[in-house]
C-alpha cells in the first residue's frame, strides 16, 4: 500500500508539474503576444498612416535622439522642410486619390535617397521634414537638390502617363540647446524663399 501511495503521489506531482509547465508556457506566449501588440500600437502612434513614414510624434522622438547625439558628438544636425509644389492644382486636376499617391510616392523617394541615420517625417498636409545628422546646411542643400533632380523624369504613372511632382525645400542648421520649432521656423523662411524664386529648389536659412 505504501508503494502504491508513493506511485500515486509521484503521478500527482508529475501531473501538477506538467500543468504548471503548460501554464507557464501559455503565460510566456501571452506576454510575447502583448509585447508584439504594444510594438505595433507604438508604431501606429508614431507613423503616418498614408505615407508610412514618421508622423509629427515620431518626428519629435527622432529629433530628441538626433539632437542628443549631435550635442554629444559635437557634430552638426541639419533640418530640412519640404513642401510639394502646386499640390492643390494636382488635386484639382487629377483628384485627391492621385494626390495621395503623390504624397506616398514622394515619401518613398525621399526615404530611399536618404542615409541610414537620416529621418523623414510627414509634418502635415503636403509638408515633410528631414533630419540630417552629421550634416552641415550646405551639404543638406546638396542632398535635397540631388533628390529634386532625380524626380525630374516623373514620380509615378497615372493613366499611362508619368506624373511630374516637384518640391521646394528650406534647410537650416540646428542650434545647440534649441527645440525643433525655432529651427523649423527658419527652414520655413528658406522654403518660402525657394517658392518665391521659382520652386523646385532648396534654399538655406
Coordinates of N, CA and C in Angstrom, one line a residue:
X1 N 0.8 -1.2 0.0 CA 0.0 0.0 0.0 C 0.9 1.3 0.0
X2 N 2.0 1.2 0.8 CA 2.8 2.4 0.8 C 3.5 2.7 -0.5
X3 N 3.9 1.6 -1.2 CA 4.5 1.8 -2.5 C 3.5 2.3 -3.5
X4 N 2.2 1.8 -3.4 CA 1.2 2.4 -4.3 C 0.9 3.8 -4.0
X5 N 0.9 4.2 -2.7 CA 0.7 5.6 -2.3 C 1.8 6.4 -2.9
X6 N 3.0 5.9 -2.8 CA 4.1 6.7 -3.4 C 4.0 6.9 -4.9
X7 N 3.5 5.8 -5.6 CA 3.3 6.0 -7.0 C 2.3 7.0 -7.3
X8 N 1.2 7.0 -6.6 CA 0.1 7.9 -6.8 C 0.6 9.4 -6.5
X9 N 1.4 9.5 -5.4 CA 1.9 10.9 -5.2 C 2.8 11.3 -6.3
X10 N 3.7 10.4 -6.8 CA 4.6 10.7 -7.9 C 3.8 11.2 -9.1
X11 N 2.7 10.4 -9.4 CA 1.9 10.8 -10.6 C 1.3 12.2 -10.4
X12 N 0.8 12.4 -9.2 CA 0.1 13.7 -8.9 C 1.1 14.8 -9.1
X13 N 2.4 14.6 -8.5 CA 3.4 15.6 -8.7 C 3.7 15.9 -10.1
X14 N 3.9 14.7 -10.9 CA 4.2 14.9 -12.3 C 3.1 15.6 -13.1
X15 N 1.8 15.3 -12.7 CA 0.7 16.0 -13.4 C 0.7 17.5 -13.0
X16 N 1.0 17.7 -11.7 CA 1.0 19.1 -11.3 C 2.1 19.9 -12.0
X17 N 3.3 19.3 -12.0 CA 4.4 19.9 -12.7 C 4.1 20.2 -14.2
X18 N 3.5 19.2 -14.8 CA 3.1 19.3 -16.2 C 2.1 20.5 -16.4
X19 N 1.1 20.5 -15.5 CA 0.1 21.6 -15.6 C 0.8 23.0 -15.4
X20 N 1.7 23.1 -14.4 CA 2.4 24.3 -14.2 C 3.3 24.7 -15.4
X21 N 3.9 23.7 -16.0 CA 4.8 24.0 -17.1 C 3.9 24.5 -18.3
X22 N 2.8 23.9 -18.5 CA 1.9 24.3 -19.6 C 1.4 25.7 -19.3
X23 N 1.0 26.0 -18.1 CA 0.5 27.3 -17.7 C 1.6 28.4 -17.9
X24 N 2.9 28.0 -17.5 CA 4.0 28.9 -17.7 C 4.2 29.2 -19.2
X25 N 4.1 28.2 -20.0 CA 4.3 28.3 -21.5 C 3.2 29.2 -22.1
X26 N 2.0 29.0 -21.6 CA 0.8 29.8 -22.1 C 1.0 31.3 -21.7
X27 N 1.5 31.5 -20.4 CA 1.7 32.9 -20.0 C 2.9 33.6 -20.8
X28 N 3.9 32.8 -21.1 CA 5.0 33.4 -21.9 C 4.5 33.8 -23.3
X29 N 3.7 32.9 -23.8 CA 3.1 33.2 -25.2 C 2.2 34.4 -25.1
X30 N 1.5 34.5 -24.0 CA 0.6 35.7 -23.9 C 1.4 37.0 -23.8
X31 N 2.5 36.9 -23.0 CA 3.4 38.1 -22.8 C 4.0 38.5 -24.2
X32 N 4.4 37.5 -24.9 CA 5.0 37.8 -26.2 C 4.0 38.4 -27.2
X33 N 2.8 37.9 -27.1 CA 1.7 38.5 -27.9 C 1.4 39.9 -27.6
X34 N 1.4 40.2 -26.2 CA 1.1 41.6 -25.8 C 2.2 42.5 -26.1
X35 N 3.5 42.0 -26.0 CA 4.6 42.9 -26.4 C 4.6 43.2 -27.9
X36 N 4.2 42.2 -28.7 CA 4.2 42.4 -30.1 C 3.1 43.5 -30.5
X37 N 1.9 43.3 -29.8 CA 0.8 44.3 -30.0 C 1.2 45.7 -29.5
X38 N 2.0 45.8 -28.4 CA 2.4 47.1 -27.9 C 3.3 47.7 -28.9
X39 N 4.2 46.9 -29.5 CA 5.1 47.5 -30.5 C 4.4 48.0 -31.8
X40 N 3.3 47.2 -32.2 CA 2.5 47.6 -33.3 C 1.8 48.9 -33.0
X41 N 1.2 49.0 -31.8 CA 0.5 50.2 -31.5 C 1.4 51.4 -31.4
X42 N 2.6 51.2 -30.9 CA 3.6 52.2 -30.8 C 4.0 52.7 -32.2
X43 N 4.2 51.8 -33.1 CA 4.5 52.1 -34.5 C 3.3 52.9 -35.1
X44 N 2.1 52.5 -34.8 CA 0.9 53.2 -35.4 C 0.9 54.6 -34.8
X45 N 1.2 54.8 -33.6 CA 1.1 56.1 -32.9 C 2.2 57.1 -33.5
X46 N 3.3 56.5 -34.0 CA 4.4 57.4 -34.5 C 4.5 57.4 -36.0
X47 N 3.6 56.7 -36.7 CA 3.7 56.5 -38.1 C 2.5 57.2 -38.8
X48 N 2.8 57.9 -39.9 CA 1.7 58.5 -40.7 C 1.1 57.4 -41.5
X49 N -0.3 57.2 -41.4 CA -1.0 56.1 -42.0 C -0.9 56.1 -43.5
X50 N -0.9 57.3 -44.1 CA -0.9 57.4 -45.6 C 0.4 57.1 -46.2
X51 N 1.5 57.7 -45.6 CA 2.8 57.7 -46.3 C 3.7 56.6 -45.7
X52 N 3.4 56.1 -44.5 CA 4.1 55.1 -43.8 C 5.5 55.6 -43.3
X53 N 5.7 56.9 -43.3 CA 6.9 57.5 -42.7 C 6.5 58.0 -41.3
X54 N 7.4 58.6 -40.6 CA 7.1 59.1 -39.2 C 6.1 60.2 -39.3
X55 N 5.2 60.3 -38.3 CA 4.3 61.4 -38.2 C 4.9 62.5 -37.3
X56 N 4.2 63.5 -36.9 CA 4.7 64.5 -36.0 C 5.3 64.0 -34.7
X57 N 4.5 63.0 -34.1 CA 5.0 62.5 -32.8 C 6.3 61.7 -33.1
X58 N 6.3 60.9 -34.1 CA 7.5 60.2 -34.5 C 8.7 61.1 -34.8
X59 N 8.4 62.2 -35.4 CA 9.5 63.2 -35.7 C 10.1 63.8 -34.4
X60 N 9.2 64.1 -33.5 CA 9.7 64.7 -32.2 C 10.6 63.7 -31.5
X61 N 10.2 62.4 -31.5 CA 11.0 61.3 -30.8 C 12.4 61.2 -31.5
X62 N 12.3 61.2 -32.9 CA 13.6 61.1 -33.6 C 14.5 62.3 -33.5
X63 N 13.8 63.5 -33.4 CA 14.6 64.7 -33.2 C 15.4 64.7 -31.8
X64 N 14.7 64.2 -30.8 CA 15.3 64.2 -29.5 C 16.6 63.3 -29.5
X65 N 16.5 62.2 -30.2 CA 17.6 61.2 -30.3 C 18.7 61.9 -31.1
X66 N 18.3 62.5 -32.3 CA 19.3 63.1 -33.2 C 20.0 64.3 -32.5
X67 N 19.2 65.1 -31.7 CA 19.8 66.3 -31.0 C 20.8 65.8 -30.0
X68 N 20.4 64.8 -29.2 CA 21.3 64.3 -28.1 C 22.6 63.8 -28.7
X69 N 22.5 63.1 -29.8 CA 23.7 62.5 -30.5 C 24.6 63.7 -31.0
X70 N 24.0 64.6 -31.7 CA 24.7 65.8 -32.2 C 25.4 66.5 -31.2
X71 N 24.8 66.8 -30.0 CA 25.4 67.5 -29.0 C 26.5 66.7 -28.3
X72 N 26.3 65.4 -28.2 CA 27.3 64.6 -27.6 C 28.6 64.5 -28.4
X73 N 28.3 64.4 -29.7 CA 29.5 64.2 -30.7 C 30.0 65.5 -31.2
X74 N 29.4 66.6 -30.9 CA 29.8 67.9 -31.4 C 29.7 68.0 -32.9
X75 N 28.7 67.4 -33.5 CA 28.5 67.4 -34.9 C 27.3 68.2 -35.3
X76 N 27.2 68.7 -36.6 CA 26.1 69.5 -37.0 C 24.8 68.6 -37.2
X77 N 23.7 69.2 -37.0 CA 22.4 68.5 -37.4 C 21.6 69.4 -38.3
X78 N 21.4 69.0 -39.5 CA 20.6 69.9 -40.4 C 19.2 69.4 -40.4
X79 N 18.3 70.4 -40.6 CA 16.8 70.1 -40.6 C 16.3 70.7 -41.9
X80 N 15.6 69.9 -42.7 CA 15.0 70.4 -43.9 C 13.5 70.3 -43.9
X81 N 12.9 71.3 -44.5 CA 11.4 71.3 -44.6 C 11.1 71.3 -46.1
X82 N 10.3 70.3 -46.5 CA 9.9 70.1 -47.9 C 8.4 70.4 -48.1
X83 N 8.1 71.0 -49.2 CA 6.7 71.2 -49.5 C 6.4 71.0 -51.0
X84 N 5.4 70.1 -51.3 CA 5.1 69.7 -52.7 C 4.7 71.0 -53.4
X85 N 5.2 71.2 -54.6 CA 4.9 72.3 -55.4 C 3.5 72.1 -56.1
X86 N 2.7 73.1 -56.2 CA 1.4 73.1 -56.9 C 0.5 71.9 -56.5
X87 N 0.5 71.6 -55.2 CA -0.2 70.4 -54.8 C -1.7 70.5 -55.0
X88 N -2.3 71.7 -54.7 CA -3.7 72.0 -54.9 C -4.1 71.8 -56.3
X89 N -3.3 72.2 -57.3 CA -3.6 72.1 -58.7 C -3.6 70.6 -59.1
X90 N -2.6 69.8 -58.5 CA -2.5 68.4 -58.8 C -3.8 67.7 -58.3
X91 N -4.3 68.1 -57.1 CA -5.5 67.5 -56.6 C -6.7 67.9 -57.4
X92 N -6.8 69.2 -57.8 CA -7.9 69.7 -58.6 C -8.0 69.0 -60.0
X93 N -6.8 68.8 -60.6 CA -6.8 68.3 -62.0 C -6.9 66.8 -62.0
X94 N -6.3 66.1 -61.1 CA -6.2 64.6 -61.2 C -7.0 63.9 -60.1
X95 N -7.5 64.7 -59.0 CA -8.3 64.1 -58.0 C -7.4 63.8 -56.7
X96 N -8.1 63.7 -55.6 CA -7.5 63.6 -54.3 C -6.8 62.2 -54.2
X97 N -7.3 61.2 -54.9 CA -6.7 59.9 -54.8 C -5.3 59.9 -55.4
X98 N -5.2 60.6 -56.5 CA -3.8 60.8 -57.2 C -2.9 61.6 -56.3
X99 N -3.5 62.6 -55.6 CA -2.8 63.5 -54.6 C -2.2 62.6 -53.5
X100 N -3.0 61.6 -53.0 CA -2.5 60.7 -52.0 C -1.3 59.8 -52.5
X101 N -1.5 59.4 -53.8 CA -0.4 58.6 -54.4 C 0.9 59.4 -54.5
X102 N 0.7 60.7 -54.9 CA 1.8 61.6 -55.0 C 2.6 61.7 -53.7
X103 N 1.8 61.9 -52.6 CA 2.5 62.0 -51.3 C 3.2 60.7 -50.9
X104 N 2.5 59.6 -51.1 CA 3.1 58.3 -50.8 C 4.4 58.1 -51.6
X105 N 4.3 58.4 -52.9 CA 5.5 58.2 -53.8 C 6.6 59.1 -53.4
X106 N 6.3 60.3 -53.1 CA 7.4 61.3 -52.7 C 8.0 60.8 -51.4
X107 N 7.2 60.4 -50.4 CA 7.8 59.9 -49.1 C 8.7 58.7 -49.4
X108 N 8.3 57.8 -50.3 CA 9.1 56.6 -50.6 C 10.5 57.1 -51.3
X109 N 10.3 58.0 -52.2 CA 11.5 58.5 -52.9 C 12.5 59.2 -51.9
X110 N 12.0 60.0 -51.0 CA 12.8 60.7 -50.0 C 13.5 59.6 -49.1
X111 N 12.7 58.7 -48.6 CA 13.2 57.7 -47.7 C 14.3 56.9 -48.4
X112 N 14.1 56.5 -49.7 CA 15.1 55.7 -50.4 C 16.4 56.5 -50.6
X113 N 16.3 57.8 -50.8 CA 17.5 58.6 -51.1 C 18.3 59.0 -49.9
X114 N 17.7 58.8 -48.7 CA 18.4 59.3 -47.5 C 19.4 58.2 -47.0
X115 N 20.3 58.6 -46.1 CA 21.2 57.6 -45.5 C 20.6 56.9 -44.3
X116 N 21.2 55.9 -43.8 CA 20.5 55.1 -42.7 C 20.1 55.9 -41.5
X117 N 20.9 56.9 -41.1 CA 20.7 57.7 -39.9 C 19.7 58.8 -40.1
X118 N 19.4 59.2 -41.4 CA 18.5 60.3 -41.7 C 17.1 59.8 -41.4
X119 N 16.3 60.8 -41.2 CA 14.8 60.6 -40.9 C 14.0 61.5 -41.7
X120 N 12.9 60.9 -42.3 CA 11.9 61.7 -43.0 C 10.6 61.5 -42.3
X121 N 9.8 62.6 -42.1 CA 8.5 62.6 -41.4 C 7.6 63.4 -42.2
X122 N 6.3 63.0 -42.1 CA 5.2 63.9 -42.7 C 4.9 64.9 -41.6
X123 N 5.0 66.2 -42.0 CA 4.7 67.2 -41.0 C 3.3 67.7 -41.0
X124 N 2.6 67.4 -42.1 CA 1.2 67.8 -42.2 C 0.9 68.2 -43.6
X125 N -0.3 67.8 -44.1 CA -0.7 68.1 -45.5 C 0.4 67.6 -46.5
X126 N 1.0 68.5 -47.3 CA 2.0 68.1 -48.2 C 3.4 68.5 -47.8
X127 N 3.6 68.7 -46.5 CA 4.9 69.1 -46.0 C 5.6 67.9 -45.3
X128 N 6.9 67.8 -45.5 CA 7.7 66.8 -44.9 C 8.9 67.4 -44.3
X129 N 9.4 66.8 -43.2 CA 10.6 67.2 -42.5 C 11.7 66.2 -42.7
X130 N 12.9 66.6 -42.9 CA 14.0 65.6 -42.9 C 15.0 66.0 -41.8
X131 N 15.5 65.0 -41.1 CA 16.6 65.3 -40.1 C 17.9 64.7 -40.7
X132 N 18.9 65.4 -40.8 CA 20.2 65.0 -41.4 C 21.3 65.1 -40.4
X133 N 21.6 64.1 -39.7 CA 22.6 64.1 -38.7 C 24.0 64.2 -39.3
X134 N 25.0 64.8 -38.6 CA 26.4 65.0 -39.0 C 26.4 65.6 -40.4
X135 N 25.6 66.6 -40.6 CA 25.5 67.2 -42.0 C 25.4 68.7 -41.8
X136 N 26.3 69.4 -42.5 CA 26.2 70.9 -42.5 C 25.1 71.3 -43.4
X137 N 24.6 72.6 -43.3 CA 23.5 73.1 -44.0 C 23.7 73.0 -45.5
X138 N 24.9 73.4 -46.0 CA 25.2 73.4 -47.4 C 25.2 72.0 -48.0
X139 N 25.7 71.0 -47.1 CA 25.6 69.6 -47.6 C 24.2 69.1 -47.6
X140 N 23.4 69.6 -46.7 CA 21.9 69.2 -46.7 C 21.3 69.8 -47.9
X141 N 21.7 71.0 -48.3 CA 21.1 71.6 -49.5 C 21.5 70.7 -50.7
X142 N 22.7 70.2 -50.8 CA 23.1 69.4 -51.9 C 22.3 68.1 -52.0
X143 N 22.1 67.5 -50.8 CA 21.4 66.2 -50.7 C 20.0 66.4 -51.3
X144 N 19.3 67.5 -50.9 CA 17.9 67.7 -51.3 C 17.9 68.1 -52.8
X145 N 18.9 68.9 -53.2 CA 18.9 69.3 -54.6 C 19.1 68.1 -55.5
X146 N 20.0 67.1 -55.1 CA 20.1 65.9 -55.9 C 18.8 65.1 -56.0
X147 N 18.1 65.1 -54.9 CA 16.8 64.4 -54.9 C 15.8 65.1 -55.8
X148 N 15.8 66.4 -55.8 CA 14.9 67.2 -56.7 C 15.2 66.8 -58.2
X149 N 16.5 66.7 -58.5 CA 16.9 66.4 -59.9 C 16.5 65.0 -60.2
X150 N 16.6 64.1 -59.3 CA 16.2 62.7 -59.5 C 14.7 62.5 -59.9
X151 N 13.9 63.5 -59.5 CA 12.5 63.4 -59.7 C 12.1 64.0 -61.0
X152 N 13.0 64.5 -61.8 CA 12.7 65.3 -63.0 C 12.1 64.4 -64.1
X153 N 12.3 63.1 -64.0 CA 11.7 62.2 -65.0 C 10.3 61.8 -64.7
X154 N 9.7 62.3 -63.6 CA 8.4 61.9 -63.2 C 8.5 61.0 -62.0
X155 N 7.4 61.1 -61.2 CA 7.5 60.3 -59.9 C 6.7 59.0 -59.9
X156 N 5.6 59.0 -60.7 CA 4.8 57.8 -60.7 C 3.9 57.8 -62.0
X157 N 3.3 56.7 -62.3 CA 2.5 56.6 -63.5 C 1.0 56.8 -63.1
X158 N 0.3 57.5 -64.0 CA -1.2 57.6 -63.8 C -1.8 57.6 -65.2
X159 N -2.7 56.7 -65.4 CA -3.3 56.5 -66.8 C -2.3 56.5 -67.9
X160 N -1.2 55.7 -67.6 CA -0.1 55.5 -68.6 C 0.7 56.8 -68.9
X161 N 0.6 57.7 -68.0 CA 1.5 58.9 -68.1 C 2.3 59.1 -66.9
X162 N 3.5 59.6 -67.0 CA 4.3 60.0 -65.9 C 3.8 61.2 -65.2
X163 N 3.6 61.2 -63.9 CA 3.2 62.4 -63.2 C 4.4 63.1 -62.6
X164 N 4.6 64.3 -63.0 CA 5.8 65.0 -62.5 C 5.4 65.7 -61.2
X165 N 6.1 65.4 -60.2 CA 5.9 66.1 -58.9 C 7.2 66.7 -58.4
X166 N 7.2 68.0 -58.1 CA 8.4 68.6 -57.6 C 8.1 69.1 -56.2
X167 N 9.2 69.5 -55.5 CA 9.0 70.1 -54.2 C 10.0 71.2 -54.0
X168 N 9.7 72.1 -53.1 CA 10.6 73.2 -52.7 C 11.1 72.9 -51.3
X169 N 12.2 73.3 -50.9 CA 12.7 73.0 -49.6 C 13.6 74.1 -49.0
X170 N 13.6 74.1 -47.7 CA 14.4 75.0 -46.9 C 15.2 74.2 -45.9
X171 N 16.5 74.6 -45.8 CA 17.4 73.8 -44.8 C 18.0 74.8 -43.9
X172 N 18.1 74.3 -42.6 CA 18.8 75.2 -41.6 C 19.6 74.2 -40.7
X173 N 20.5 74.8 -40.0 CA 21.3 74.1 -39.0 C 20.7 74.2 -37.6
X174 N 20.6 73.1 -36.9 CA 20.1 73.2 -35.6 C 21.1 73.8 -34.6
X175 N 20.6 74.7 -33.8 CA 21.5 75.4 -32.8 C 21.4 74.7 -31.5
X176 N 22.6 74.5 -30.9 CA 22.7 73.7 -29.7 C 21.7 74.3 -28.6
X177 N 20.9 73.3 -28.1 CA 20.0 73.7 -27.0 C 18.6 74.1 -27.4
X178 N 18.4 74.3 -28.7 CA 17.1 74.8 -29.1 C 16.1 73.7 -29.4
X179 N 14.8 73.9 -29.2 CA 13.8 73.0 -29.6 C 13.7 72.9 -31.1
X180 N 12.9 72.0 -31.6 CA 12.8 71.8 -33.1 C 12.0 73.0 -33.7
X181 N 11.1 73.6 -33.0 CA 10.2 74.6 -33.6 C 10.9 75.8 -34.1
X182 N 11.9 76.4 -33.4 CA 12.6 77.6 -34.0 C 13.4 77.2 -35.2
X183 N 14.0 76.0 -35.2 CA 14.7 75.5 -36.4 C 13.8 75.4 -37.6
X184 N 12.6 74.8 -37.3 CA 11.6 74.7 -38.4 C 11.1 76.0 -38.9
X185 N 11.0 77.0 -38.0 CA 10.6 78.4 -38.5 C 11.7 78.9 -39.5
X186 N 12.9 78.7 -39.1 CA 14.0 79.2 -40.1 C 13.9 78.4 -41.4
X187 N 13.7 77.1 -41.3 CA 13.6 76.3 -42.5 C 12.4 76.7 -43.3
X188 N 11.4 77.1 -42.7 CA 10.2 77.6 -43.4 C 10.4 78.9 -44.1
X189 N 11.2 79.8 -43.5 CA 11.6 81.0 -44.2 C 12.4 80.7 -45.5
X190 N 13.3 79.8 -45.4 CA 14.1 79.4 -46.5 C 13.2 78.7 -47.6
X191 N 12.3 77.9 -47.1 CA 11.3 77.3 -48.0 C 10.5 78.3 -48.8
X192 N 10.1 79.3 -48.1 CA 9.3 80.4 -48.7 C 10.2 81.1 -49.8
X193 N 11.4 81.3 -49.5 CA 12.4 81.9 -50.5 C 12.5 81.0 -51.7
X194 N 12.5 79.7 -51.5 CA 12.6 78.7 -52.6 C 11.3 78.8 -53.5
X195 N 10.2 78.9 -52.8 CA 8.9 79.0 -53.6 C 8.9 80.4 -54.4
X196 N 9.3 81.4 -53.7 CA 9.3 82.8 -54.3 C 10.2 82.9 -55.5
X197 N 11.3 82.2 -55.5 CA 12.3 82.3 -56.5 C 12.2 81.2 -57.6
X198 N 11.1 80.6 -57.7 CA 10.9 79.7 -58.8 C 10.5 78.2 -58.5
X199 N 10.5 77.8 -57.3 CA 10.1 76.5 -56.9 C 11.1 75.4 -57.4
X200 N 10.8 74.2 -56.9 CA 11.7 73.0 -57.3 C 13.2 73.3 -57.0
X201 N 13.4 74.0 -55.9 CA 14.8 74.3 -55.5 C 14.9 74.3 -54.0
X202 N 16.1 74.3 -53.4 CA 16.4 74.3 -52.0 C 17.2 75.5 -51.6
X203 N 16.7 76.2 -50.6 CA 17.4 77.4 -50.1 C 17.8 77.1 -48.6
X204 N 18.9 77.8 -48.2 CA 19.4 77.6 -46.8 C 19.1 78.9 -46.0
X205 N 18.7 78.6 -44.8 CA 18.5 79.7 -43.8 C 19.7 79.9 -42.9

